[in-house]
Amino acid sequence: MEGILGFILKVLERMESRLEQAVKKRQVLFLYVFLGASWASAEQLQYSVAEETERGTFLANLAKDLGLGLGELSAREARIVSDQNTRFLLLSPLTGELILNEKLDREELCGPTEPCVLTFQLLLERPFQIYRAALHVKDINDNSPVFLDKEIHLKISESTTPGATFFLERAQDSDVGTNSLSNYTISPNDYFHIHVNDGGEGTIFPELVLDKMLDREEIPEFTLTLTALDGGSPPRSGTALVRILVLDINDNSPQFVQSLYKVQSPEDTPVGSLVVAVSARDLDTGSNGQITYTFSYATERILQTFQINSTSGNLYLKRELNYEAIQTYSITIQARDGGGLSGKCTVVVEVMDVNDNPPEFLLSSLNSPIPENSPEAVVAVFRIRDRDSGNNGKTMCSVAHDLPFVLKPSVENFYTLVTEKPLDREAYTEYNITITVSDLGTPRLTTQHTITVQVSDINDNAPTFTQTSYTMFVRENNSPALHIGTISATDSDSGSNAHITYSLLPPHDPQLALDSLISINADNGQLFAIRALDFEDLQAFEFHVGAEDQGSPALSSQALVRVVVLDDNDNAPFVLYPLQNASTPCTELLPRAAEPGYLVTKVVAVDRDSGQNAWLSFQLLKATEPGLFSVWSHNGEVRTTRMLGERDVPKHKLLLVVKDNGEPPRSASVTLHVLLVDGFSQPYLPLPEMAHDPAQEEDALTLYLVIALASVSSLFLVSVLLFIGVRICRRARAASLGVCFVPEEHFPGHVVDVSGAGTLSHNYQYEVSLTGGSAITSEFKFLNSIAPNYLTESTGREID
């Protein structure tokens, strides 16, 4: 049988390894239950030990008997469970040896029951299995027969005929079998001998037999020694004195109405209740007819449980009955008259079971904490015991329906508590599971047991930012290491799985040197501007930040951060035309015949700032002839206010100021030289009333047009060459140093766009350059407009 079981175990282990790769843990648990059921139904292991055997005695090797390998009991957490309150056996998981844990007293454990069998179970896990076993406690002859009364008093009438029998008290012997009471003897005499009667169920009792007629005058009293012997080797004995008083004739003994009384009494019968009333009659009169009721052959347990009224024969309950301890009492009651004659009857009391024992919850193992997301994990293994019988001993278990746990019954009233679905620690970190056990008795008794199960965390939640994107504002010219904002993320996990580290992610734009602009505190997500920002260089930039936890594997998330640089009024307006600080001052020509409102020139200026910081206004501060010229404040156009006269000086100097709308405002000044000329605009002037030669006017007009065209072409060519040279210089230096230095007094360092708020009516970008050593003596340089496709999307400005 052991070989077959070992082979089945190996086959099942192979099936288990394959099932772990192909099916879910739920099916594996069903296999465990099937395996446990197959073992539980196998033949019960039988062991025996003599009572009073010394503690530590080797009983058996369970591993060898079950065909298990060395160390398998330890690996599968083997343990012994039994119904006894004390642990009378010890199991060595390493060697598999079953050892006696304490001395056993068969009489204390089983009383008169034979055989004395102590059942226990061997519980194994991974997989879950149960082996049933029984330990037979063998009796030794360690108890001598004992008479409850050391003296037995008899009164025998002298008229008693030989052969009459007299019941004597039976001795008590706690041993059983061959070691129990086996014989009675009485001290040698001529009148009496002992006859041993079989009382059934292995009990014997002595009867005193009269051998010949008594003569009270010759011997009024006898004192004999009654000896009780057991069947042990060597035998043990106990004695009692039998004192016989010879009486006068009493020829009628008491007779009971019934020789056998059968009653049923529930175990919850109150103490003091009447169990049964027995009755006997005696035909004699006087003292010979007075009957006294007593117990006969009563054990100590009967004497502790019942009492009888010696006069009435009523049997009362002296102590509470317990069906689980004793189900039936057999009581012999003797009726003795005043003359010493007696009769007997038997009262059989059957104890009826009531539902007075609630179910007991016996926890075998508990697994806590349980990792979250584990499918169908075994939480606990326990057993239910109810000491009642019938429906009173049948039980049912349940847990609350709103909990993710289920109960699965096994064998021998064992249950496993498993998870119904994966647990989520973020929803519940702890479960208090109340297991309710009810029996099927009337009324039903219920026991509740609460198991606390902790749920351990795994890293199943990535950090989550409080916002998907962040927008932060910082004013240009900020101080280095300025705190510009904080990002924040949360993680629903716990411990290291919830510890978040922040970092800057590589920018998508490779030209954005993010490491030189922004730094982040990895612990709290605070963002700092590393250096001072310049709105004219960089108006806004975007980058991603990451949040990563410390779990294994680590989980992360990211968010978008947009940094917007706010403009300060840190740039004064710059005059593009007319050029200032040139070697040759710019002179504007004004025909004397110009009408009022004639456009003399237009001052062109830009401001590298934005918004209202770039809104420009123009003002005429000084003029040689204050009333002759005016400046439009919004576009910088210089116009005449009246007709020119002969008294007006030929040369005029105008001082204008260009001011932005920032706080505080910044400004720049520009000086204009205006030269009054005759005939510059002759074709556009009214013809004089005096006579003139048309051919001469045509020649003069042609000359002026040729001169003007040549001047404009020369200026345009010089401007283009200078523009190309400056661009080449800037690009070469930007490649090596990142910046092209140009003297500030000659031209601006950047191309600036005016979005309709400066002096131009359209969006233009200007780049003007003038070399200090230029030999060009032109009055002004032609301004080239750069196509507005260089403008940025947001502000329409580009800073080079």
Tab-separated table of C-alpha atoms in Angstrom, residues 329-503:
chain	number	residue	atom	x	y	z
A	329	TYR	CA	-26.221	4.954	33.404
A	330	SER	CA	-27.040	1.485	34.759
A	331	ILE	CA	-27.975	1.772	38.453
A	332	THR	CA	-28.684	-1.142	40.799
A	333	ILE	CA	-30.995	-0.257	43.703
A	334	GLN	CA	-31.345	-2.498	46.700
A	335	ALA	CA	-34.386	-2.648	48.975
A	336	ARG	CA	-33.545	-3.993	52.432
A	337	ASP	CA	-36.099	-4.698	55.150
A	338	GLY	CA	-35.572	-4.434	58.869
A	339	GLY	CA	-34.809	-8.104	59.103
A	340	GLY	CA	-31.854	-7.850	56.738
A	341	LEU	CA	-33.528	-9.336	53.705
A	342	SER	CA	-33.139	-7.468	50.474
A	343	GLY	CA	-34.202	-7.324	46.858
A	344	LYS	CA	-32.809	-5.473	43.889
A	345	CYS	CA	-33.814	-3.788	40.662
A	346	THR	CA	-31.971	-2.104	37.836
A	347	VAL	CA	-32.598	1.469	36.665
A	348	VAL	CA	-31.249	2.324	33.195
A	349	VAL	CA	-31.035	6.098	32.622
A	350	GLU	CA	-30.518	7.113	28.987
A	351	VAL	CA	-29.156	10.644	28.648
A	352	MET	CA	-30.751	12.520	25.750
A	353	ASP	CA	-28.585	14.944	23.841
A	354	VAL	CA	-29.554	18.622	23.689
A	355	ASN	CA	-27.842	21.330	21.685
A	356	ASP	CA	-25.772	22.737	24.502
A	357	ASN	CA	-22.350	22.902	22.853
A	358	PRO	CA	-21.612	25.686	20.379
A	359	PRO	CA	-19.344	24.853	17.446
A	360	GLU	CA	-15.627	25.292	18.101
A	361	PHE	CA	-13.300	27.081	15.674
A	362	LEU	CA	-9.806	25.517	15.574
A	363	LEU	CA	-7.334	27.531	13.457
A	364	SER	CA	-4.577	25.423	11.880
A	365	SER	CA	-2.674	27.998	9.804
A	366	LEU	CA	-2.916	31.671	8.842
A	367	ASN	CA	-1.102	33.438	6.007
A	368	SER	CA	-0.797	37.187	6.491
A	369	PRO	CA	0.010	39.501	4.811
A	370	ILE	CA	-1.351	38.519	1.403
A	371	PRO	CA	0.302	40.226	-1.615
A	372	GLU	CA	-2.161	42.281	-3.608
A	373	ASN	CA	-3.135	41.102	-7.116
A	374	SER	CA	-2.522	37.466	-6.077
A	375	PRO	CA	-5.178	35.193	-7.664
A	376	GLU	CA	-6.929	32.793	-5.254
A	377	ALA	CA	-4.403	32.840	-2.416
A	378	VAL	CA	-4.931	30.536	0.612
A	379	VAL	CA	-5.504	32.763	3.631
A	380	ALA	CA	-6.230	30.253	6.412
A	381	VAL	CA	-6.849	26.568	7.128
A	382	PHE	CA	-9.133	25.710	10.054
A	383	ARG	CA	-11.301	22.947	11.471
A	384	ILE	CA	-14.792	22.993	12.994
A	385	ARG	CA	-15.740	20.729	15.925
A	386	ASP	CA	-19.109	20.313	17.644
A	387	ARG	CA	-19.307	17.912	20.614
A	388	ASP	CA	-23.055	17.375	20.220
A	389	SER	CA	-24.502	14.524	18.163
A	390	GLY	CA	-26.987	14.187	15.308
A	391	ASN	CA	-28.171	17.442	13.824
A	392	ASN	CA	-26.869	19.167	16.928
A	393	GLY	CA	-23.339	18.236	15.816
A	394	LYS	CA	-23.713	19.145	12.143
A	395	THR	CA	-22.280	22.553	11.274
A	396	MET	CA	-22.232	25.074	8.448
A	397	CYS	CA	-19.725	27.903	7.833
A	398	SER	CA	-20.063	31.224	6.067
A	399	VAL	CA	-18.343	34.577	5.569
A	400	ALA	CA	-19.837	37.939	4.648
A	401	HIS	CA	-20.835	38.217	0.983
A	402	ASP	CA	-19.335	41.691	0.592
A	403	LEU	CA	-15.810	40.407	1.237
A	404	PRO	CA	-13.571	39.025	-1.547
A	405	PHE	CA	-13.112	35.712	0.262
A	406	VAL	CA	-14.754	32.296	-0.004
A	407	LEU	CA	-14.757	29.138	2.090
A	408	LYS	CA	-13.944	25.770	0.545
A	409	PRO	CA	-14.788	22.635	2.556
A	410	SER	CA	-12.289	19.811	2.763
A	411	VAL	CA	-12.322	16.536	4.701
A	412	GLU	CA	-12.689	15.865	8.425
A	413	ASN	CA	-14.515	19.211	8.878
A	414	PHE	CA	-11.501	21.123	7.540
A	415	TYR	CA	-12.040	24.340	5.582
A	416	THR	CA	-9.751	26.599	3.570
A	417	LEU	CA	-10.323	30.343	3.351
A	418	VAL	CA	-9.158	31.626	-0.056
A	419	THR	CA	-9.363	34.918	-1.921
A	420	GLU	CA	-12.169	35.092	-4.473
A	421	LYS	CA	-10.389	37.657	-6.632
A	422	PRO	CA	-7.103	39.596	-6.585
A	423	LEU	CA	-6.922	42.080	-3.708
A	424	ASP	CA	-6.168	45.780	-4.138
A	425	ARG	CA	-4.133	47.311	-1.339
A	426	GLU	CA	-4.948	50.822	-2.539
A	427	ALA	CA	-8.637	50.086	-1.869
A	428	TYR	CA	-8.250	48.127	1.428
A	429	THR	CA	-5.029	47.662	3.384
A	430	GLU	CA	-6.611	45.284	5.901
A	431	TYR	CA	-9.566	42.910	6.099
A	432	ASN	CA	-11.335	41.767	9.241
A	433	ILE	CA	-12.942	38.507	8.164
A	434	THR	CA	-15.655	37.210	10.469
A	435	ILE	CA	-16.297	33.487	10.008
A	436	THR	CA	-19.722	32.439	11.302
A	437	VAL	CA	-20.241	28.788	12.277
A	438	SER	CA	-23.737	27.500	13.112
A	439	ASP	CA	-24.946	24.029	13.997
A	440	LEU	CA	-28.254	22.539	12.858
A	441	GLY	CA	-29.673	21.978	16.333
A	442	THR	CA	-32.742	23.537	17.911
A	443	PRO	CA	-32.158	26.237	18.875
A	444	ARG	CA	-29.159	26.835	16.663
A	445	LEU	CA	-25.912	27.767	18.357
A	446	THR	CA	-23.487	30.085	16.575
A	447	THR	CA	-19.798	30.826	16.969
A	448	GLN	CA	-18.002	33.720	15.304
A	449	HIS	CA	-14.271	34.058	14.809
A	450	THR	CA	-12.563	37.103	13.314
A	451	ILE	CA	-9.368	36.790	11.272
A	452	THR	CA	-7.367	39.925	10.471
A	453	VAL	CA	-5.530	39.777	7.158
A	454	GLN	CA	-3.073	42.441	6.011
A	455	VAL	CA	-2.621	43.187	2.291
A	456	SER	CA	0.979	43.844	1.259
A	457	ASP	CA	1.795	46.330	-1.468
A	458	ILE	CA	3.290	45.699	-4.900
A	459	ASN	CA	4.306	48.399	-7.327
A	460	ASP	CA	1.221	48.495	-9.546
A	461	ASN	CA	0.564	52.240	-9.650
A	462	ALA	CA	2.664	54.720	-11.588
A	463	PRO	CA	3.149	58.244	-10.215
A	464	THR	CA	0.417	60.651	-11.330
A	465	PHE	CA	1.023	64.364	-11.805
A	466	THR	CA	-1.515	66.735	-10.330
A	467	GLN	CA	-1.644	68.418	-13.768
A	468	THR	CA	-0.952	67.075	-17.234
A	469	SER	CA	0.817	70.333	-18.111
A	470	TYR	CA	2.235	73.250	-16.166
A	471	THR	CA	2.682	76.850	-17.310
A	472	MET	CA	5.185	78.969	-15.375
A	473	PHE	CA	5.998	82.644	-15.830
A	474	VAL	CA	9.353	84.249	-15.151
A	475	ARG	CA	10.358	87.829	-15.779
A	476	GLU	CA	13.489	88.386	-17.817
A	477	ASN	CA	16.699	89.481	-16.139
A	478	ASN	CA	15.836	87.231	-13.204
A	479	SER	CA	18.420	86.391	-10.586
A	480	PRO	CA	20.197	83.025	-11.050
A	481	ALA	CA	18.791	79.996	-9.158
A	482	LEU	CA	15.361	81.657	-8.983
A	483	HIS	CA	12.553	79.312	-7.943
A	484	ILE	CA	10.026	79.557	-10.756
A	485	GLY	CA	7.521	76.866	-9.744
A	486	THR	CA	6.900	73.384	-8.409
A	487	ILE	CA	5.562	70.242	-10.021
A	488	SER	CA	3.925	67.556	-7.948
A	489	ALA	CA	3.001	63.905	-8.443
A	490	THR	CA	1.333	61.356	-6.197
A	491	ASP	CA	1.618	57.568	-5.995
A	492	SER	CA	-1.129	55.366	-4.538
A	493	ASP	CA	1.367	52.694	-3.486
A	494	SER	CA	3.193	52.669	-0.155
A	495	GLY	CA	6.763	52.515	1.108
A	496	SER	CA	9.507	52.634	-1.476
A	497	ASN	CA	6.897	52.002	-4.164
A	498	ALA	CA	5.492	55.460	-3.417
A	499	HIS	CA	8.817	57.318	-3.087
A	500	ILE	CA	8.947	59.642	-6.115
A	501	THR	CA	12.057	61.086	-7.801
A	502	TYR	CA	11.692	63.972	-10.257
A	503	SER	CA	13.925	64.557	-13.271
